[in-house]
CSV table of C-alpha atoms in Angstrom, one decimal:
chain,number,residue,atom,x,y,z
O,6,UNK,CA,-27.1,-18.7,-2.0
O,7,UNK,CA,-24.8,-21.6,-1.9
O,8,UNK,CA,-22.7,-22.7,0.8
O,9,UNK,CA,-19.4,-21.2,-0.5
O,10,UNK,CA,-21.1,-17.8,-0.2
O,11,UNK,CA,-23.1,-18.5,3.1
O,12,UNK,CA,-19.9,-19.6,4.9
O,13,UNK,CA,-17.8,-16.5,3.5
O,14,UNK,CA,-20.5,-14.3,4.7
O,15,UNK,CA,-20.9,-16.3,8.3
O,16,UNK,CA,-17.2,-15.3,8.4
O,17,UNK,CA,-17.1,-11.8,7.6
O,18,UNK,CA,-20.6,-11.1,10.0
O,19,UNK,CA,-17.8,-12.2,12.6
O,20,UNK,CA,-14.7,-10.2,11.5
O,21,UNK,CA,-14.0,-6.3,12.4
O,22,UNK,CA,-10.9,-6.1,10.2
O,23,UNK,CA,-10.9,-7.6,6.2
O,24,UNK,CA,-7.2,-8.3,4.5
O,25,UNK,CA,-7.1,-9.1,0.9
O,26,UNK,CA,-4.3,-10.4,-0.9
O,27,UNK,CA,-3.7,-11.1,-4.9
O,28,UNK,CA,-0.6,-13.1,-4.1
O,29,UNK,CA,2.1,-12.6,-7.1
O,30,UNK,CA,0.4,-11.4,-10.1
O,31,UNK,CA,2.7,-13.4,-12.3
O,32,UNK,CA,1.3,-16.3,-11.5
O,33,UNK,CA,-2.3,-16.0,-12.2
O,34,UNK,CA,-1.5,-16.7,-15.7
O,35,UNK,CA,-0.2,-20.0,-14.7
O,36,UNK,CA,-3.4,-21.0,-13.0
O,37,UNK,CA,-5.3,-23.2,-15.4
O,38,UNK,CA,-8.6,-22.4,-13.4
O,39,UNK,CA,-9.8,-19.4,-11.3
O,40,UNK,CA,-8.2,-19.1,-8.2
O,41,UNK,CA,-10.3,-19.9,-4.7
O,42,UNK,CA,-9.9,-17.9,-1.8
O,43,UNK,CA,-8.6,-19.4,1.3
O,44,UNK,CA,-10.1,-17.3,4.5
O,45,UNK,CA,-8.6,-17.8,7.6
O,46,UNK,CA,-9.9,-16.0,11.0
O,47,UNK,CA,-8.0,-15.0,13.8
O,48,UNK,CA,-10.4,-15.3,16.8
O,49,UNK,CA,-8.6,-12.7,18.9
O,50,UNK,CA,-7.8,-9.8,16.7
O,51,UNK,CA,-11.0,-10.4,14.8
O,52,UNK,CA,-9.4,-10.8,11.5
O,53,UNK,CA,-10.3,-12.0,8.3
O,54,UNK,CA,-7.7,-12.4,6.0
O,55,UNK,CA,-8.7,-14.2,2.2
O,56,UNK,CA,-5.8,-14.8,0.0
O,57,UNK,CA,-4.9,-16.3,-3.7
O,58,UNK,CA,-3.2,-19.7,-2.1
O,59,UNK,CA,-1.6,-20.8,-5.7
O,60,UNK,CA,-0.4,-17.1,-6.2
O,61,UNK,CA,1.2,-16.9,-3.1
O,62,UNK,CA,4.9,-16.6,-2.8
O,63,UNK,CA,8.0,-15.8,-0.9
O,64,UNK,CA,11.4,-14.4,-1.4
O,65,UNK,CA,13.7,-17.0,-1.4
O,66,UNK,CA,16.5,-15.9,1.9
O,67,UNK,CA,19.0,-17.0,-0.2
O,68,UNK,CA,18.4,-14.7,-2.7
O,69,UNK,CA,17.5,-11.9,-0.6
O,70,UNK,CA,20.7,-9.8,-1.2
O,71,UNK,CA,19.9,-10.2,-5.1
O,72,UNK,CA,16.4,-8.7,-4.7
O,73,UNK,CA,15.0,-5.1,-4.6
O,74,UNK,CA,11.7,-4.9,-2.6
O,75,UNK,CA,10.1,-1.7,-3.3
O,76,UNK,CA,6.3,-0.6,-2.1
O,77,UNK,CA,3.8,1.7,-2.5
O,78,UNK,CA,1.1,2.7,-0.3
O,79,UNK,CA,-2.0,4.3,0.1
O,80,UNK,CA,-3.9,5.4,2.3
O,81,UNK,CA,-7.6,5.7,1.7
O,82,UNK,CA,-8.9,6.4,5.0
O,83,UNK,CA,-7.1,8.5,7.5
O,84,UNK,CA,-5.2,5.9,10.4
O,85,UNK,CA,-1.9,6.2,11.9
O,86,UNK,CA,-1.8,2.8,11.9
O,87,UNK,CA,-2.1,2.1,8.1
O,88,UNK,CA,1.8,2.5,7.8
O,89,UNK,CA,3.1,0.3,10.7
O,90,UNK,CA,0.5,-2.5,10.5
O,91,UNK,CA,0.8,-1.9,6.0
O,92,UNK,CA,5.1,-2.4,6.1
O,93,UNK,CA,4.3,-5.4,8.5
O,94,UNK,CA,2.2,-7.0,6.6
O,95,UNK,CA,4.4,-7.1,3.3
O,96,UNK,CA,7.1,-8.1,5.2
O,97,UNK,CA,5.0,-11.1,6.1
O,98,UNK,CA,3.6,-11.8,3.4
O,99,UNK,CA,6.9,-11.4,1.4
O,100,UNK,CA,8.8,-13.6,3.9
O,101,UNK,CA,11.6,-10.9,4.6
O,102,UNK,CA,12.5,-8.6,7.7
O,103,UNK,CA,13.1,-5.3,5.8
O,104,UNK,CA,11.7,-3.4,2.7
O,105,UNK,CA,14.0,-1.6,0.9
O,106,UNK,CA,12.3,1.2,-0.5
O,107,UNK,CA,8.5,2.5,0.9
O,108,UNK,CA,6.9,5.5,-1.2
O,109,UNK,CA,4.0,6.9,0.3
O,110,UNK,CA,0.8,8.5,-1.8
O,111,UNK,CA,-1.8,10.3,1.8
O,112,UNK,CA,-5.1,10.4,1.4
O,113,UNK,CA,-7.3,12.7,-0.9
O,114,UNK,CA,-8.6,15.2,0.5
O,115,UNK,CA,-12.4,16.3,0.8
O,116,UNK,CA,-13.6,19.2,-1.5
O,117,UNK,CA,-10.3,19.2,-3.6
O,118,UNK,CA,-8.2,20.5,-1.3
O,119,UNK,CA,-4.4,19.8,-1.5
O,120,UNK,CA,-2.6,18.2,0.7
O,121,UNK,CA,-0.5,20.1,3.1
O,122,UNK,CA,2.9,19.3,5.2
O,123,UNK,CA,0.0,19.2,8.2
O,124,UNK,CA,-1.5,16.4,6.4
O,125,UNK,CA,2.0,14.1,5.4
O,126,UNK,CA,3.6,14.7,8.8
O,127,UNK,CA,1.8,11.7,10.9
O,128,UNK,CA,2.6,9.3,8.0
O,129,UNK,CA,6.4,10.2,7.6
O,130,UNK,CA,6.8,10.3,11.3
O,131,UNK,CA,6.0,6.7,11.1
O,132,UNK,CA,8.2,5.9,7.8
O,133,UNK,CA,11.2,7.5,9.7
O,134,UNK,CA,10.5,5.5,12.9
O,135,UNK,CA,10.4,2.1,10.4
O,136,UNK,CA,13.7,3.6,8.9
O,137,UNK,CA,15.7,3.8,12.6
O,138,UNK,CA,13.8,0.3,14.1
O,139,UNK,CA,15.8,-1.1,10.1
O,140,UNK,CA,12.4,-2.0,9.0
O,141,UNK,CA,12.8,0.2,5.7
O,142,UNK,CA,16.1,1.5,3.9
O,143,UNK,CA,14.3,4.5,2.5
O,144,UNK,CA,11.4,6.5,2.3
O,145,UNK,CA,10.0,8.3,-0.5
O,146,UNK,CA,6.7,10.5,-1.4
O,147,UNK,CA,4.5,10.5,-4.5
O,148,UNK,CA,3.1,13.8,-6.3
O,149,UNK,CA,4.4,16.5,-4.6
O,150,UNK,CA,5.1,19.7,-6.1
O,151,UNK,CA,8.5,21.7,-5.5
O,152,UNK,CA,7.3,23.7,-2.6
O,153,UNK,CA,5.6,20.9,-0.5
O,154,UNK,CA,8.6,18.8,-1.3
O,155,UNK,CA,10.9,21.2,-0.1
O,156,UNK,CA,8.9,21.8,3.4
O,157,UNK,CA,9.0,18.3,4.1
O,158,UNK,CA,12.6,18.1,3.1
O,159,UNK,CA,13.4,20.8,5.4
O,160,UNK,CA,11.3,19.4,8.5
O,161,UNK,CA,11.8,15.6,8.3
O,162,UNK,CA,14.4,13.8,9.9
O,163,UNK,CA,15.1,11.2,7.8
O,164,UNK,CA,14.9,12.9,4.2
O,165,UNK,CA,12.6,11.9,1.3
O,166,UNK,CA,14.8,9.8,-1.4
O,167,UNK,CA,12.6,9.7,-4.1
O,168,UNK,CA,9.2,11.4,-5.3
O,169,UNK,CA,7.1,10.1,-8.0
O,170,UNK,CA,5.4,12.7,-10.6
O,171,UNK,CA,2.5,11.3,-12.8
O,172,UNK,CA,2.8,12.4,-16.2
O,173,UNK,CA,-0.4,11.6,-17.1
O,174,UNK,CA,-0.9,15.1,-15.2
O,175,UNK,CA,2.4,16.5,-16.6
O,176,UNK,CA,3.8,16.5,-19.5
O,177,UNK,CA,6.9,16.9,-18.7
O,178,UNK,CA,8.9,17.4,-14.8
O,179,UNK,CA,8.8,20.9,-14.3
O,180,UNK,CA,12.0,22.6,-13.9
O,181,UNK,CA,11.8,23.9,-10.5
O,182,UNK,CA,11.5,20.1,-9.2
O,183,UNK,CA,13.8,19.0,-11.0
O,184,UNK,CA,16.5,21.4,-10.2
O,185,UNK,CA,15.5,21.3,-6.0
O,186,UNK,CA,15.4,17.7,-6.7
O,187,UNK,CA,19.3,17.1,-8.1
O,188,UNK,CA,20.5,19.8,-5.1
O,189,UNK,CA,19.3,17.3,-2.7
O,190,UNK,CA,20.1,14.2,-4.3
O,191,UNK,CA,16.1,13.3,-4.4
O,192,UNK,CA,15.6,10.7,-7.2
O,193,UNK,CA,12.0,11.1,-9.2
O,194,UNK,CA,10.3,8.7,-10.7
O,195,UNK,CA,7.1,8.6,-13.1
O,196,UNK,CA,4.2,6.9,-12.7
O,197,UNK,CA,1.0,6.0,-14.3
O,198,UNK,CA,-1.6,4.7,-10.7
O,199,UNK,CA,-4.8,6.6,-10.4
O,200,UNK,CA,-5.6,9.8,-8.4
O,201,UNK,CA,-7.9,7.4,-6.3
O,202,UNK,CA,-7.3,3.7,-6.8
O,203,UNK,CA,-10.2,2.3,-5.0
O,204,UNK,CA,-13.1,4.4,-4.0
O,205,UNK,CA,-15.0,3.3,-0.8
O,206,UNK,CA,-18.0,2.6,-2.9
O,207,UNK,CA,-16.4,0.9,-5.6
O,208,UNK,CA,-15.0,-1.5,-2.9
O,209,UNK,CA,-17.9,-2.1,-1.3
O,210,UNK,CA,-19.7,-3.0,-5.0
O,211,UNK,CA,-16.8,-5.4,-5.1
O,212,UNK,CA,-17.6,-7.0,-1.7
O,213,UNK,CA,-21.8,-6.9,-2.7
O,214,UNK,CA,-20.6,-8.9,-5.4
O,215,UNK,CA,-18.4,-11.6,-4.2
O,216,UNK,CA,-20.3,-12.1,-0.4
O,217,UNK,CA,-23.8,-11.8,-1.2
O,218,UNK,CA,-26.0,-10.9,1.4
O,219,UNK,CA,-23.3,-9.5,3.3
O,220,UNK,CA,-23.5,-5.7,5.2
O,221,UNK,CA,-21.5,-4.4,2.5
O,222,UNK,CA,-22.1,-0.6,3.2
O,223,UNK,CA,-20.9,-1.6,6.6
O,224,UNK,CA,-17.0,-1.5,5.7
O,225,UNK,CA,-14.6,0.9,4.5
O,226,UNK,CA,-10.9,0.4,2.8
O,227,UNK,CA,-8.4,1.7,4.9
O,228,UNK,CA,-5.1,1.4,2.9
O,229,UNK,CA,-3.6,-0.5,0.0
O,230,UNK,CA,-0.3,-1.5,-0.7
O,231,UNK,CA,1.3,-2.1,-3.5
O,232,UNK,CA,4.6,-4.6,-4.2
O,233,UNK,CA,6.9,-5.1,-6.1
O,234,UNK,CA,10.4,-7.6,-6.5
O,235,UNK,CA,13.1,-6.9,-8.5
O,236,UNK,CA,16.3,-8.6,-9.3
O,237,UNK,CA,19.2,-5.9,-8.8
O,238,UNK,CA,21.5,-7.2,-11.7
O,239,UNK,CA,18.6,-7.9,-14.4
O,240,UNK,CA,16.1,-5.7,-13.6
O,241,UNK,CA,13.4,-8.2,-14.0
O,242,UNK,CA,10.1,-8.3,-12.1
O,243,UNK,CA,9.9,-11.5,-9.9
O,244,UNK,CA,6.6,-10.7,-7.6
O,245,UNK,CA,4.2,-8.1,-7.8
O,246,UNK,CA,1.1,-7.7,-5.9
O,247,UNK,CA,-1.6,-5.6,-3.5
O,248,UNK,CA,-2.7,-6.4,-0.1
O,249,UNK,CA,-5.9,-4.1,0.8
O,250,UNK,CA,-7.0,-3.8,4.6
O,251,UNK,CA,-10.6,-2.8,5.0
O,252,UNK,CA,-12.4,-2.4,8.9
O,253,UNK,CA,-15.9,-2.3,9.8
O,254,UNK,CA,-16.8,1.0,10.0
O,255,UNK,CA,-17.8,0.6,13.7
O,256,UNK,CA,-14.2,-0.6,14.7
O,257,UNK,CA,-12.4,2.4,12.9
């Protein structure tokens, strides 16, 4: 094993809590060779955090007004955590102090079961406590049918603004959430992201494959995030990225 790998796996022996980052997208195609990853630990927390250096980038605050930040995140593993900890970290990583727009997918549920208001509440308790401390502008959900989408609009505090539908599932919006959706001035979007966008096993595989050696079947993906930039006036796409946060299945 060579030291590259020794030294990555020395480091994540040590860590309880893994961040990835891909850094903007649009600029792996810029790189003329593959990108390294540049670890850093943070001896306190416990952290290991490996990022796409080149591909990292900030929005300029001069442009701020100009931009639409928008996010998506998922939870893989059940945390109350994963929505704080998730908004902070794209607000670090994207160099601003508020996201405009956070649409939340929970996690799957065990033995097909469908997700209930029981299940969503934690996670939008937490999305309208970002919205009053001005973290997020607004909050949205992803793949809710009429009826859960109307319990939560008639619980929550700070009302769902959007809801994304996945065609690949549907064909077309059905009527009766599209008509609850214009009474309540709730926007929905498509979208194409898997039903599960990274498995636990499939992550650890990943990890088997880029540390080897390491206790791989020892961690567990907690949430991912997904980001995007946008400029208002042109609607052109300036960043996009993921951040994943995995934790040592001890420390969860």
């Amino acid at each position: 094993m060579g030291t590259d790998s020794t030294a990555a796996r020395t480091l994540l022996d040590k860590a309880d809590t893994l961040i990835l980052q891909t850094g903007n997208l649009l600029n792996w195609g810029c790189l003329k060779k593959k990108c390294p990853t540049t670890p850093s630990e943070e001896d306190i927390s416990q952290t290991l955090e490996c990022t796409v250096s080149q591909a990292m980038e900030t929005i300029n605050l001069d442009e701020r007004e100009e931009m639409k930040v928008s996010v998506k995140l998922f939870i893989v593993s059940p945390s109350l955590s994963s929505v704080t900890e998730a908004i902070d970290m794209a607000c670090s990583t994207l160099g601003v102090a508020q996201i405009d727009s956070v649409i939340i997918a929970p996690p799957p549920l065990e033995d097909g079961r469908s997700v209930s208001l029981e299940n969503l509440q934690p996670y939008w308790e937490e999305l309208e406590r970002l919205v009053r401390d001005a973290k997020v502008v607004s909050i949205g959900t992803s793949d809710l049918d009429k009826a859960l989408l109307e319990q939560l609009y008639l619980w929550s505090q700070v009302k769902p603004a959007s809801n994304q539908v996945n065609l690949a599932s549907c064909c077309i919006m059905p009527p009766d959430l599209t008509e609850f959706a214009k009474q309540f001035d709730i926007q929905l979007l498509t979208h194409n992201d898997p039903k599960e966008l990274l498995s636990e096993e499939d992550f650890q595989e990943a990890l088997k494959e880029s540390v080897p050696e390491c206790h791989f079947n020892a961690w567990s993906p907690i949430w991912i995030l997904k980001y995007s930039v946008i400029v208002k006036t042109r609607g052109i796409i300036k960043l996009k990225g993921y951040i994943l946060q995995a934790k040592r299945k001890g420390s969860l």
